[in-house]
Amino acid sequence: QEVAEHEFPDQSFRMVFEDIANDAEWWDFMEGVLFPVLYQPRYFNSDRRNQTWNQRFENTVAMANSMTMPVRLRQVRVKDDSCSTPAGNSEMNRPCWGEFSFSNQYKGPVVGSAFMTGLHNWRGKEGYSGSSNYGTEAHVVDFPLARSGGRSWQDRLAELKSGLWLNEQTRAIAVEAGFYNANLGINTYVKWQVDISPGGRFKAWSRMMSCRMNPYATDTDTLRFAGEWILAGGLFWAVFATVLEVKNTPFYLLFGSSRFLQVIDLAVLMVFLAMGALW
């Protein structure tokens, strides 16, 4: 949230992540907002983070949210001349790049990137991109945590920027990061994504998902846990009693109005059981 609402530096008007409308503004966000926030090496008083608490907070955002994974850049591209515009329409029609599809996906080399398969499936903004499903294959760049050493993020971003890592072929880009808040016991996954249409429109949006490491860590959680088991026990008893009642009903009465309602009740109870199993 801090990153998504952080204003871009050196702008004559207020601009935040969701205002990104072109490739230059994307790089402004990366170089001026995202990475300076995620890889801030000092506290507000200029003390170095890696010299306190046994380097515990070296990779920490907003005081309490420690990064748990390398920051990952991910993109999908389309092949050259993948548009549907006939080449003979104009001498300007080639090269061209169309909507993303699995058959049109470009899998060749991209500066500073590795093409990876078997990734978690990702999608575009609902109702925006021509193909909302980008699949499980993409060009990926991982930025290690600060304590891992290696090249600086500034050098790596400069390499990607100068090598046109984001170009006319690109149809979606995303930055993924994971955090853990020890004070609350919560893991959070954050994705900042931009979908790019063949017409050149940028749609920037973000998603955040959190879960507790231990859902039964407090006294209130323990009371809820007890209540859940009481509810589950009552549900199982209701199913058992309904099954017995239906079983003991003569077949010729089974389709009477009252018995039919019992069958409906049993079906509803089974739905509740399925919901409980999924939970």
Coordinates of N, CA and C in Angstrom, one line a residue, residues 2 5 13 26 38 43 71 79 96 107 178 206-207 230 253 258:
E2 N 1.9 1.2 0.8 CA 2.8 2.4 0.8 C 3.4 2.6 -0.6
E5 N 0.8 3.9 -3.3 CA 0.3 5.3 -3.1 C 1.5 6.3 -3.0
F13 N 3.3 17.2 -11.0 CA 1.9 17.0 -10.5 C 2.0 15.6 -9.8
W26 N 6.8 3.8 -16.2 CA 7.1 2.5 -15.6 C 8.5 2.5 -15.0
L38 N 11.8 -0.7 -1.3 CA 12.0 -2.1 -0.9 C 13.4 -2.3 -0.4
Y43 N 17.7 3.4 8.4 CA 16.6 3.9 9.1 C 16.4 5.4 8.8
V71 N 12.7 -10.1 -5.0 CA 11.7 -9.4 -5.8 C 11.8 -9.9 -7.2
K79 N 5.3 -12.5 -30.4 CA 6.2 -12.6 -31.5 C 6.1 -11.4 -32.4
C96 N 4.8 -5.6 -36.5 CA 3.6 -5.3 -35.7 C 3.5 -6.4 -34.6
K107 N 9.3 -16.7 -26.8 CA 10.0 -17.4 -25.8 C 11.5 -17.3 -26.0
G178 N 7.2 -10.8 -1.4 CA 6.6 -11.4 -0.3 C 7.1 -10.8 1.0
S206 N -2.8 -3.3 -8.8 CA -2.0 -4.1 -7.8 C -3.0 -5.1 -7.1
R207 N -2.4 -6.1 -6.5 CA -3.1 -7.1 -5.7 C -2.3 -7.5 -4.5
I230 N -17.8 -27.4 17.6 CA -19.2 -27.6 18.1 C -20.1 -27.5 16.9
L253 N -43.5 -43.5 0.1 CA -43.7 -42.2 0.8 C -42.6 -41.2 0.6
S258 N -43.6 -33.9 2.4 CA -42.7 -33.7 3.6 C -41.4 -34.5 3.5

